[in-house]
Coordinates of C-alpha atoms and ligand atoms in Angstrom, one line a residue:
X463 CA -12.6 -4.2 31.1
X464 CA -16.2 -4.5 29.9
X465 CA -18.0 -3.4 26.8
X466 CA -21.1 -4.3 24.8
X467 CA -19.4 -5.0 21.4
X468 CA -15.7 -5.9 21.2
X469 CA -14.4 -5.0 17.8
X470 CA -11.3 -6.8 16.5
X471 CA -9.4 -4.7 13.9
X472 CA -9.2 -1.0 13.1
X473 CA -9.5 -1.2 9.3
X474 CA -12.4 0.4 7.6
X475 CA -14.8 -2.3 8.8
X476 CA -14.0 -2.1 12.5
X477 CA -13.8 1.7 12.6
X478 CA -17.0 2.2 10.7
X479 CA -18.9 -0.2 12.8
X480 CA -17.5 1.3 15.9
X481 CA -18.5 4.8 14.9
X482 CA -22.0 3.9 14.0
X483 CA -22.5 1.9 17.2
X484 CA -21.0 4.7 19.3
X485 CA -23.4 7.3 17.7
X486 CA -26.3 5.0 18.6
X487 CA -25.2 4.9 22.3
X488 CA -23.8 1.3 22.1
X489 CA -20.5 0.8 23.9
X490 CA -17.6 -0.6 21.9
X491 CA -13.8 -1.2 22.4
X492 CA -11.7 -1.6 19.3
X493 CA -8.5 -3.7 19.5
X494 CA -5.9 -3.3 16.7
X495 CA -2.7 -5.2 16.4
X496 CA -0.8 -2.5 14.6
X497 CA 0.0 1.2 15.2
X498 CA -2.2 4.0 13.6
X499 CA 0.7 4.9 11.3
X500 CA 1.0 1.3 10.0
X501 CA -2.7 1.1 9.4
X502 CA -2.6 4.4 7.4
X503 CA 0.4 3.3 5.4
X504 CA -1.6 0.7 3.5
X505 CA -2.6 1.9 0.0
X506 CA -5.8 0.4 -1.2
X507 CA -8.6 1.0 -3.6
X508 CA -10.7 4.2 -3.8
X509 CA -14.1 3.8 -5.4
X510 CA -17.1 4.1 -3.1
X511 CA -20.6 3.0 -3.9
X512 CA -23.5 5.2 -3.1
X513 CA -24.4 2.9 -0.2
X514 CA -20.9 3.2 1.3
X515 CA -21.0 7.0 0.9
X516 CA -24.4 7.2 2.6
X517 CA -23.2 5.0 5.5
X518 CA -20.1 7.1 6.0
X519 CA -22.3 10.2 6.2
X520 CA -24.7 8.4 8.6
X521 CA -21.6 7.7 10.8
X522 CA -20.8 11.4 10.8
X523 CA -17.6 11.1 8.8
X524 CA -18.7 12.3 5.4
X525 CA -17.5 15.9 5.6
X526 CA -14.1 15.7 4.1
X527 CA -15.2 13.0 1.6
X528 CA -17.9 15.3 0.4
X529 CA -15.5 18.2 0.1
X530 CA -12.5 16.4 -1.4
X531 CA -13.9 13.3 -3.0
X532 CA -14.6 13.2 -6.7
X533 CA -18.1 12.2 -7.9
X534 CA -17.8 10.1 -11.0
X535 CA -20.8 9.8 -13.3
X536 CA -19.1 7.4 -15.7
X537 CA -16.3 5.0 -16.3
X538 CA -14.5 3.8 -19.5
X539 CA -14.0 0.3 -20.7
X540 CA -11.4 -0.2 -23.4
X541 CA -11.4 -3.3 -25.4
X542 CA -9.4 -3.9 -28.6
X543 CA -8.6 -0.2 -28.9
X544 CA -12.3 0.7 -28.8
X545 CA -13.3 3.1 -26.0
X546 CA -16.7 2.5 -24.5
X547 CA -17.9 5.0 -21.9
X548 CA -20.4 3.6 -19.4
X549 CA -22.6 6.5 -18.4
X550 CA -23.2 5.2 -14.9
X551 CA -25.7 7.9 -14.0
X552 CA -27.9 7.5 -17.1
X553 CA -27.7 3.7 -17.0
X554 CA -28.7 3.4 -13.4
X555 CA -31.3 6.1 -13.0
X556 CA -29.1 8.6 -11.4
X557 CA -26.5 6.7 -9.4
X558 CA -22.8 7.6 -9.3
X559 CA -19.7 6.5 -7.4
X560 CA -17.3 8.6 -5.3
X561 CA -13.5 8.4 -5.8
X562 CA -12.0 8.8 -2.4
X563 CA -9.1 6.7 -1.2
X564 CA -9.6 4.0 1.4
X565 CA -6.6 5.5 3.3
X566 CA -8.5 8.8 3.6
X567 CA -11.7 7.0 4.7
X568 CA -9.6 5.2 7.4
X569 CA -8.0 8.5 8.5
X570 CA -11.4 10.2 8.9
X571 CA -12.7 7.3 10.9
X572 CA -9.7 7.2 13.2
X573 CA -10.0 10.9 13.8
X574 CA -13.7 10.6 14.6
X575 CA -13.0 7.8 17.0
X576 CA -10.3 9.9 18.7
X577 CA -12.7 12.9 19.0
X578 CA -15.5 10.8 20.4
X579 CA -13.4 9.5 23.2
X580 CA -14.5 6.0 22.6
X581 CA -12.0 3.3 23.4
X582 CA -9.5 2.1 20.8
X583 CA -6.4 0.1 21.7
X584 CA -3.6 0.0 19.2
X585 CA -0.6 -2.3 19.3
X586 CA -2.7 -5.0 21.1
X587 CA -0.9 -8.3 20.6
X588 CA -1.9 -11.9 21.0
X589 CA -5.6 -11.2 20.8
X590 CA -7.6 -14.3 21.6
X591 CA -11.3 -14.9 21.6
X592 CA -13.0 -17.1 24.2
X593 CA -16.4 -18.6 25.0
X594 CA -17.8 -17.8 21.6
X595 CA -20.7 -20.2 22.0
X596 CA -21.3 -19.3 25.7
X597 CA -23.4 -16.5 27.1
X598 CA -20.5 -14.4 28.2
X599 CA -17.8 -14.3 25.5
X600 CA -14.5 -12.4 26.3
X601 CA -11.3 -11.4 24.6
X602 CA -7.8 -11.5 26.0
X603 CA -4.8 -9.5 24.6
X604 CA -1.5 -8.1 25.6
X605 CA -0.7 -4.4 25.8
X606 CA 2.7 -3.1 27.1
X607 CA 3.6 -6.6 28.3
X608 CA 0.4 -6.9 30.4
X609 CA -2.4 -9.5 29.7
X610 CA -5.8 -7.9 29.8
X611 CA -9.3 -9.2 29.6
X612 CA -12.3 -7.6 27.8
X613 CA -15.8 -9.0 28.6
X614 CA -18.5 -8.3 26.1
X615 CA -21.9 -9.3 24.7
X616 CA -20.8 -9.8 21.1
X617 CA -17.5 -9.8 19.1
X618 CA -17.2 -8.3 15.7
X619 CA -14.3 -9.9 13.8
X620 CA -13.2 -7.0 11.6
X621 CA -9.5 -8.1 11.5
X622 CA -9.1 -8.8 7.8
X623 CA -8.0 -11.8 5.9
X624 CA -5.0 -12.6 8.1
X625 CA -6.8 -11.9 11.4
X626 CA -7.4 -14.1 14.4
X627 CA -11.3 -14.1 14.3
X628 CA -11.9 -16.5 11.4
X629 CA -9.2 -18.8 12.8
X630 CA -10.9 -18.9 16.2
X631 CA -13.8 -20.8 14.7
X632 CA -13.3 -24.6 15.2
X633 CA -12.3 -26.6 12.2
X634 CA -15.1 -28.1 10.2
X635 CA -17.6 -25.3 10.9
X636 CA -16.8 -23.0 8.0
X637 CA -17.1 -23.9 4.4
X638 CA -14.5 -22.1 2.2
X639 CA -15.0 -21.2 -1.5
X640 CA -12.0 -20.1 -3.3
X641 CA -10.7 -19.1 -6.8
X642 CA -7.2 -18.1 -7.5
X643 CA -6.1 -16.3 -10.7
X644 CA -2.9 -16.9 -12.5
X645 CA -1.7 -13.2 -12.2
X646 CA -1.4 -10.2 -9.9
X647 CA -1.7 -6.4 -10.1
X648 CA 1.3 -4.2 -10.0
X649 CA 0.1 -0.9 -8.6
X650 CA 1.8 2.5 -8.8
X651 CA 0.9 5.8 -7.1
X652 CA 2.3 9.0 -8.4
X653 CA 1.9 12.8 -8.0
X654 CA 0.9 13.3 -11.7
X655 CA -2.5 14.4 -13.0
X656 CA -4.7 11.5 -14.0
X657 CA -4.6 10.7 -17.7
X658 CA -8.4 10.8 -17.9
X659 CA -11.1 12.5 -15.8
X660 CA -12.8 9.1 -15.4
X661 CA -11.3 5.7 -14.6
X662 CA -10.2 3.5 -17.6
X663 CA -10.3 -0.3 -17.4
X664 CA -8.4 -1.6 -20.4
X665 CA -8.2 -5.0 -21.9
X666 CA -5.2 -5.6 -24.1
X667 CA -3.4 -8.6 -25.4
X668 CA -0.3 -7.6 -23.4
X669 CA -2.5 -7.7 -20.3
X670 CA -5.1 -5.7 -18.4
X671 CA -4.4 -2.2 -17.1
X672 CA -6.3 0.3 -15.0
X673 CA -6.0 4.1 -14.9
X674 CA -7.4 5.3 -11.6
X675 CA -6.8 8.4 -9.4
X676 CA -6.9 9.8 -5.9
X677 CA -7.3 13.5 -6.8
X678 CA -6.8 16.0 -9.7
X679 CA -3.0 15.7 -9.0
X680 CA -2.5 12.1 -7.9
X681 CA -2.8 9.1 -10.1
X682 CA -3.1 5.4 -9.3
X683 CA -2.2 3.0 -12.2
X684 CA -2.2 -0.8 -12.3
X685 CA -0.8 -3.5 -14.7
X686 CA -1.7 -7.1 -14.8
X687 CA 1.6 -9.0 -14.2
X688 CA 2.4 -12.8 -14.0
X689 CA 2.6 -14.3 -10.6
X690 CA 6.1 -14.4 -9.1
X691 CA 7.0 -11.0 -10.6
X692 CA 9.0 -8.7 -8.2
X693 CA 8.5 -5.0 -7.7
X694 CA 12.3 -4.5 -8.0
X695 CA 12.0 -5.7 -11.6
X696 CA 9.7 -2.8 -12.4
X697 CA 11.7 0.5 -12.3
X698 CA 9.4 3.5 -13.0
X699 CA 10.4 3.7 -16.6
X700 CA 9.5 0.1 -17.3
X701 CA 6.1 0.6 -15.7
X702 CA 5.3 3.7 -17.7
X703 CA 6.4 2.2 -21.0
X704 CA 4.4 -0.9 -20.4
X705 CA 1.3 1.1 -19.4
X706 CA 1.6 3.2 -22.6
X707 CA 2.0 0.0 -24.7
X708 CA -1.4 -1.2 -23.3
X709 CA -3.3 2.1 -24.0
X710 CA -4.4 3.6 -27.3
X711 CA -2.1 6.0 -29.0
X712 CA -4.0 9.2 -28.0
X713 CA -4.4 8.2 -24.4
X714 CA -0.7 7.1 -24.1
X715 CA 0.4 10.5 -25.5
X716 CA -1.5 12.4 -22.9
X717 CA -0.1 10.3 -20.0
X718 CA 2.0 12.4 -17.7
X719 CA 4.7 10.3 -16.0
X720 CA 6.7 11.0 -12.8
X721 CA 8.4 9.2 -9.9
X722 CA 6.5 6.5 -8.1
X723 CA 5.4 7.3 -4.5
X724 CA 4.6 3.7 -3.9
X725 CA 4.7 0.4 -5.9
X726 CA 3.3 -2.9 -4.8
X727 CA 2.2 -6.3 -6.2
X728 CA -1.0 -8.1 -5.1
X729 CA -2.1 -11.5 -6.3
X730 CA -5.7 -11.8 -7.3
X731 CA -8.1 -14.1 -5.5
X732 CA -11.7 -14.7 -4.6
X733 CA -12.6 -16.3 -1.3
X734 CA -15.7 -16.6 0.8
X735 CA -16.3 -18.4 4.1
X736 CA -19.8 -19.5 5.2
X737 CA -21.4 -18.8 7.6
X738 CA -20.3 -15.4 8.8
X739 CA -21.4 -16.1 12.4
X740 CA -20.3 -18.5 15.0
X741 CA -22.1 -18.1 18.4
X742 CA -21.4 -14.5 19.6
X743 CA -18.8 -13.9 16.9
X744 CA -19.7 -12.1 13.7
X745 CA -17.2 -11.9 10.8
X746 CA -17.2 -8.6 8.9
X747 CA -15.4 -7.5 5.7
X748 CA -12.1 -9.1 4.6
X749 CA -12.2 -11.5 7.6
X750 CA -14.9 -13.4 5.7
X751 CA -14.3 -12.6 2.1
X752 CA -11.8 -11.4 -0.5
X753 CA -12.4 -10.2 -4.0
X754 CA -10.0 -9.4 -6.9
X755 CA -9.9 -5.6 -7.2
X756 CA -11.3 -5.5 -10.7
X757 CA -14.8 -4.5 -9.6
X758 CA -13.7 -2.2 -6.8
X759 CA -15.8 -4.1 -4.4
X760 CA -13.5 -4.9 -1.4
X761 CA -14.2 -1.9 0.7
X762 CA -17.8 -1.7 -0.5
X763 CA -18.6 -5.3 0.6
X764 CA -17.0 -4.5 4.0
X765 CA -19.3 -1.5 4.3
X766 CA -22.3 -3.7 3.3
X767 CA -21.5 -6.2 6.1
X768 CA -21.2 -3.3 8.5
X769 CA -24.5 -1.9 7.4
X770 CA -26.3 -5.2 8.2
X771 CA -24.5 -5.9 11.5
X772 CA -25.1 -2.3 12.7
X773 CA -28.8 -2.4 11.9
X774 CA -29.2 -5.7 13.5
X775 CA -27.4 -4.7 16.7
X776 CA -29.4 -1.5 16.9
X777 CA -32.6 -3.6 17.0
X778 CA -31.0 -6.1 19.4
X779 CA -30.1 -3.3 21.9
X780 CA -33.0 -1.0 21.4
X781 CA -35.8 -3.4 20.8
X782 CA -34.6 -6.7 22.3
X783 CA -34.7 -8.4 18.9
X784 CA -32.0 -11.0 19.5
X785 CA -33.8 -13.2 17.0
X786 CA -32.3 -11.0 14.3
X787 CA -28.7 -12.1 15.1
X788 CA -29.2 -15.3 13.1
X789 CA -30.2 -13.3 10.1
X790 CA -26.8 -11.5 9.8
X791 CA -24.9 -14.2 7.9
X792 CA -27.5 -15.1 5.3
X793 CA -28.3 -11.4 4.7
X794 CA -24.7 -10.3 4.4
X795 CA -23.8 -13.3 2.2
X796 CA -26.5 -12.7 -0.3
X797 CA -24.9 -9.4 -1.2
X798 CA -21.4 -10.7 -0.8
X799 CA -22.0 -13.4 -3.4
X800 CA -23.3 -10.8 -5.9
X801 CA -20.2 -8.7 -5.3
X802 CA -18.0 -11.8 -5.7
X803 CA -19.8 -12.7 -8.9
X804 CA -19.3 -9.2 -10.3
X805 CA -15.6 -9.1 -9.3
X806 CA -15.0 -12.5 -10.8
X807 CA -16.9 -11.6 -14.0
X808 CA -15.0 -8.3 -14.5
X809 CA -11.7 -10.2 -13.9
X810 CA -12.6 -12.8 -16.5
X811 CA -13.8 -10.2 -18.9
X812 CA -10.8 -7.9 -18.9
X813 CA -7.6 -10.0 -18.2
X814 CA -5.4 -12.0 -20.4
X815 CA -5.4 -15.6 -19.2
X816 CA -3.0 -16.9 -21.9
X817 CA -2.6 -20.6 -21.8
X818 CA -4.7 -20.8 -18.5
X819 CA -7.8 -20.6 -20.6
X820 CA -8.5 -23.2 -23.4
X821 CA -9.6 -22.1 -26.9
X822 CA -13.2 -22.4 -26.0
X823 CA -13.1 -20.3 -22.9
X824 CA -11.1 -17.7 -24.8
X825 CA -13.8 -17.5 -27.4
X826 CA -16.5 -17.2 -24.6
X827 CA -14.4 -14.3 -23.1
X828 CA -14.3 -12.6 -26.5
X829 CA -18.1 -13.1 -27.0
X830 CA -18.8 -11.7 -23.5
X831 CA -16.7 -8.6 -24.3
X832 CA -18.5 -8.1 -27.6
X833 CA -21.9 -8.6 -26.1
X834 CA -21.6 -6.7 -22.8
X835 CA -20.0 -3.7 -24.5
X836 CA -22.5 -3.4 -27.4
X837 CA -25.8 -4.3 -25.9
X838 CA -27.8 -1.7 -23.9
X839 CA -28.8 -4.5 -21.5
X840 CA -25.1 -5.6 -21.1
X841 CA -24.1 -2.0 -20.3
X842 CA -26.9 -1.7 -17.7
X843 CA -25.8 -5.0 -16.2
X844 CA -22.2 -3.8 -15.6
X845 CA -23.3 -0.3 -14.5
X846 CA -25.8 -1.4 -11.9
X847 CA -23.3 -3.7 -10.3
X848 CA -20.5 -1.2 -10.5
X849 CA -22.4 1.5 -8.6
X850 CA -23.6 -1.1 -6.1
X851 CA -26.7 -3.2 -5.7
X852 CA -29.2 -2.0 -3.2
X853 CA -29.1 -3.1 0.5
X854 CA -32.0 -5.2 1.8
X855 CA -33.9 -3.9 4.7
X856 CA -33.4 -5.4 8.1
X857 CA -36.9 -6.1 9.5
Ligands
APR1108 N1 -5.7 -8.6 16.3 C1 -6.0 -7.3 16.2 N2 -6.1 -6.7 15.0 C2 -5.8 -7.4 13.9 C3 -5.4 -8.8 14.0 C4 -5.3 -9.3 15.3 N3 -5.0 -10.6 15.4 N4 -5.2 -9.2 12.7 C5 -5.4 -8.2 11.9 N5 -5.8 -7.1 12.5 C6 -6.1 -5.8 12.0 C7 -5.2 -5.4 10.8 O1 -4.0 -4.8 11.3 C8 -6.1 -4.4 10.1 O2 -5.8 -3.0 10.6 O3 -7.4 -5.8 11.4 C9 -7.5 -4.8 10.5 C10 -8.2 -5.3 9.2 O4 -8.3 -4.3 8.3 P1 -8.5 -4.6 6.7 O5 -7.6 -5.7 6.3 O6 -8.4 -3.3 6.0 O7 -10.0 -5.3 6.6 P2 -11.4 -4.5 6.6 O8 -11.5 -3.5 7.7 O9 -12.4 -5.6 6.5 O10 -11.5 -3.7 5.2 C11 -11.8 -4.2 4.0 O11 -9.8 -3.5 3.1 O12 -8.4 -5.1 2.3 C12 -9.2 -4.1 2.0 O13 -10.2 -4.9 -0.1 C13 -10.4 -4.7 1.3 O14 -11.0 -2.6 0.8 C14 -11.3 -3.7 1.6 C15 -11.1 -3.4 3.0
PHB1109 C1 -7.9 2.2 -7.1 O1 -8.1 3.4 -7.4 O2 -7.0 1.9 -6.4 C2 -8.8 1.2 -7.8 C3 -9.9 1.7 -8.5 C4 -10.8 0.8 -9.1 C5 -10.5 -0.6 -9.0 C6 -9.4 -1.0 -8.3 C7 -8.6 -0.1 -7.7 O3 -11.4 -1.4 -9.6

């Protein structure tokens, strides 16, 4: 088998890159380890920056998002019982975010791939990357017990944090930057109307909580929990009671409870590897960086990488600009680090670190909350990062 760009992984990164390249007449093959149902079973965040929304539209997959997604012009931060609405639109000169689940983004992209007839191979096992530094890289994999070979010009490693792409880079090449946090998020999805028409990020001495949503009838709530906590220890009633205890009286009273459709716990961590290129391999999205979910940046940073790699490959194939390939990693990383900074900052600002922060750091955290939520400059700072910083041009 032969293609121009081999894409490893059919998460949002791989599918979006594949769709954009296909529309531009560049041939791709997507190799995914799991089945489509498995990929669609993963529940993840759902806040899209304007740049992500625009890129999905450019890829031709914006129709259902534009119909069913909810445009949010603001978000609420709740600290010490005080509610502070961030008017995103007013604070950023007209920018908003779109609430539309990552699962739905993935579903739309999968359907578009299917309709385009472009090649996608699910349940591909033992994917291995070869000759990354050579002129003719190739990928081998197993499908239905047969070993197959895919020759290509470039490989896009879109296979997430646990994928094979990053691990294919020889030891000593990548520098890893990591921060782990002493807690996780327990998430719950339920068919109940959201407690508020906008998202609420709440700091509380019992721990952080987030009131999010997927639609007018489906809610997504999160609780900060200590590491080591098990989902089984959190029957629905305990979850709802704890959420109410972390919200102000009037909000708690409005909360509509119901059975959980899904519950899961994810530890929080920040991680970046540099560089995001090794020879003909380019790392994209979670394969190169992880953020804690507090800033809603995971999917948006993946889209940002896709944006840069797509625009570079366009110029490579249409204008012969192979010199641009070396720009991918520095360009992508500049924006990645700003997203990492914001996710780290929001995590620091809103969580309870207990004994993990000393008295000084706790005071700094309090001062940050006071300052950022009362100063117009502080509010603009959070708002412009939340809606997403602009992309640089690829020239
Ligand atoms: N071979 C083929 N496919 C693989 C392999 C492998 N060895 N390893 C992993 N994959 C697949 C996974 O099954 C998954 O479908 O790669 C895909 C990676 O998808 P994601 O983990 O969703 O990563 P990405 O597409 O970069 O999306 C980033 O996802 O995790 C969230 O917060 C993150 O929202 C962000 C988004
Ligand atoms: C979600 O809806 O799942 C969500 C929203 C905002 C976040 C994190 C998760 O910051």
